[in-house]
Amino acid sequence: MRQVLVLIMAVFLVGCNEEAKVERKQISNSGDELGKIEQLLIKEKAIDKATIIAIEDEFMVAIQLKPWLNYKKRGLESDLKKKLEKIVPKEKIAVSSDFKLYHESKKLLKKENTKEAKKDLEKMKKLMEEET
């Protein structure tokens, strides 16, 4: 009986983790480029979760690394940015692994107002500049 209970709890806990690895928001931008970026992020083994925000000609990618890779975060950010620039060379791309920016980008995904989203993206860019 005890073994059955442990098995049921294990199945329940595994089934609760159905969160998507990559979330995205697009405002007047090419969906093809966004799809390519999303596929690259899904294939990256070091990334635990990511958000992509595409507003006009700019992309903001906020990532969360797997816990044991946090010490390599700067190198992984720059490698990822180089890979993204190969996919979308003409666009402006910003990549950050800072948790605060990831959290703010998750909030931005839920906003419907385009003007507010653009304003928030500008604030996030300033935060990225302060981070470096």
Short mmCIF file of C-alpha atoms in Angstrom, two decimals:
data_model
loop_
_atom_site.label_atom_id
_atom_site.label_comp_id
_atom_site.label_asym_id
_atom_site.label_seq_id
_atom_site.Cartn_x
_atom_site.Cartn_y
_atom_site.Cartn_z
CA MET A 1 0.00 0.00 0.00
CA ARG A 2 2.80 2.38 0.90
CA GLN A 3 4.57 1.71 -2.41
CA VAL A 4 1.40 2.45 -4.35
CA LEU A 5 1.00 5.76 -2.52
CA VAL A 6 4.60 6.76 -3.27
CA LEU A 7 4.11 5.85 -6.95
CA ILE A 8 0.92 7.92 -7.21
CA MET A 9 2.61 10.92 -5.59
CA ALA A 10 5.58 10.64 -7.96
CA VAL A 11 3.31 10.57 -11.02
CA PHE A 12 1.33 13.53 -9.70
CA LEU A 13 4.45 15.62 -9.08
CA VAL A 14 5.92 14.85 -12.50
CA GLY A 15 2.63 15.67 -14.20
CA CYS A 16 2.42 19.11 -12.56
CA ASN A 17 5.49 20.44 -14.38
CA GLU A 18 3.95 21.32 -17.75
CA GLU A 19 5.30 24.88 -18.10
CA ALA A 20 6.59 25.85 -21.54
CA LYS A 21 10.32 26.34 -21.97
CA VAL A 22 9.97 29.36 -24.25
CA GLU A 23 7.25 32.02 -24.17
CA ARG A 24 6.95 34.84 -26.67
CA LYS A 25 5.17 38.10 -27.46
CA GLN A 26 5.10 39.64 -30.90
CA ILE A 27 4.07 43.16 -31.86
CA SER A 28 4.39 43.98 -35.59
CA ASN A 29 7.34 41.74 -36.41
CA SER A 30 8.09 38.79 -38.67
CA GLY A 31 6.81 35.53 -37.19
CA ASP A 32 9.34 33.50 -39.21
CA GLU A 33 12.30 35.10 -37.40
CA LEU A 34 10.58 34.65 -34.08
CA GLY A 35 10.04 30.98 -34.82
CA LYS A 36 13.72 30.48 -35.67
CA ILE A 37 14.78 32.16 -32.42
CA GLU A 38 12.33 30.04 -30.46
CA GLN A 39 13.68 26.83 -32.01
CA LEU A 40 17.26 27.83 -31.19
CA LEU A 41 16.32 28.50 -27.55
CA ILE A 42 14.49 25.18 -27.27
CA LYS A 43 17.56 23.32 -28.58
CA GLU A 44 19.94 25.07 -26.16
CA LYS A 45 20.55 22.63 -23.32
CA ALA A 46 21.85 25.26 -20.89
CA ILE A 47 18.56 27.20 -20.93
CA ASP A 48 15.88 26.27 -18.45
CA LYS A 49 13.26 28.89 -19.43
CA ALA A 50 13.17 31.84 -21.82
CA THR A 51 10.98 34.68 -22.97
CA ILE A 52 11.18 36.40 -26.34
CA ILE A 53 9.69 39.83 -26.89
CA ALA A 54 9.62 41.12 -30.46
CA ILE A 55 8.57 44.72 -30.95
CA GLU A 56 9.04 46.20 -34.43
CA ASP A 57 12.72 45.63 -35.33
CA GLU A 58 13.95 44.69 -31.85
CA PHE A 59 14.16 41.41 -29.98
CA MET A 60 14.58 41.07 -26.23
CA VAL A 61 15.48 37.57 -25.03
CA ALA A 62 15.49 36.92 -21.30
CA ILE A 63 16.73 33.51 -20.20
CA GLN A 64 17.00 31.46 -17.04
CA LEU A 65 19.89 29.05 -17.01
CA LYS A 66 19.90 25.65 -15.42
CA PRO A 67 21.06 26.08 -11.80
CA TRP A 68 24.45 24.43 -12.15
CA LEU A 69 25.40 26.73 -15.06
CA ASN A 70 24.95 30.11 -13.36
CA TYR A 71 28.71 30.54 -12.97
CA LYS A 72 29.04 30.54 -16.79
CA LYS A 73 26.25 33.02 -17.35
CA ARG A 74 28.22 35.82 -19.10
CA GLY A 75 29.86 33.43 -21.56
CA LEU A 76 26.58 31.70 -22.34
CA GLU A 77 24.86 35.07 -22.89
CA SER A 78 27.48 36.21 -25.41
CA ASP A 79 27.49 32.84 -27.22
CA LEU A 80 23.71 32.92 -27.47
CA LYS A 81 23.74 36.50 -28.75
CA LYS A 82 26.22 35.52 -31.50
CA LYS A 83 24.02 32.59 -32.53
CA LEU A 84 20.94 34.83 -32.59
CA GLU A 85 22.73 37.46 -34.69
CA LYS A 86 23.46 34.76 -37.29
CA ILE A 87 19.74 33.98 -37.48
CA VAL A 88 18.52 37.59 -37.50
CA PRO A 89 21.46 39.81 -38.52
CA LYS A 90 19.56 42.98 -39.40
CA GLU A 91 17.55 43.17 -36.19
CA LYS A 92 18.55 44.52 -32.81
CA ILE A 93 18.90 41.70 -30.30
CA ALA A 94 19.37 41.95 -26.54
CA VAL A 95 20.04 38.87 -24.40
CA SER A 96 20.03 38.74 -20.61
CA SER A 97 20.18 36.03 -17.98
CA ASP A 98 19.35 38.38 -15.12
CA PHE A 99 16.40 37.07 -13.10
CA LYS A 100 14.86 40.53 -12.64
CA LEU A 101 14.75 41.07 -16.40
CA TYR A 102 13.29 37.60 -16.89
CA HIS A 103 10.59 38.38 -14.33
CA GLU A 104 9.83 41.76 -15.94
CA SER A 105 9.62 40.16 -19.38
CA LYS A 106 7.09 37.63 -18.03
CA LYS A 107 4.96 40.58 -16.87
CA LEU A 108 5.33 42.21 -20.27
CA LEU A 109 4.05 39.07 -21.99
CA LYS A 110 0.70 39.56 -20.28
CA LYS A 111 0.22 43.20 -21.35
CA GLU A 112 -2.12 43.87 -24.24
CA ASN A 113 -1.48 47.59 -24.77
CA THR A 114 1.23 48.11 -27.42
CA LYS A 115 2.31 51.55 -26.18
CA GLU A 116 2.75 50.29 -22.63
CA ALA A 117 4.68 47.29 -23.91
CA LYS A 118 7.07 49.52 -25.86
CA LYS A 119 7.56 51.77 -22.83
CA ASP A 120 8.26 48.78 -20.60
CA LEU A 121 10.71 47.39 -23.15
CA GLU A 122 12.64 50.68 -23.04
CA LYS A 123 12.78 50.43 -19.23
CA MET A 124 14.07 46.89 -19.52
CA LYS A 125 16.80 48.02 -21.94
CA LYS A 126 17.94 50.60 -19.38
CA LEU A 127 18.03 47.87 -16.73
CA MET A 128 20.16 45.75 -19.06
CA GLU A 129 22.61 48.62 -19.51
CA GLU A 130 22.85 49.05 -15.72
CA GLU A 131 23.48 45.33 -15.32
CA THR A 132 26.66 45.43 -17.42
#
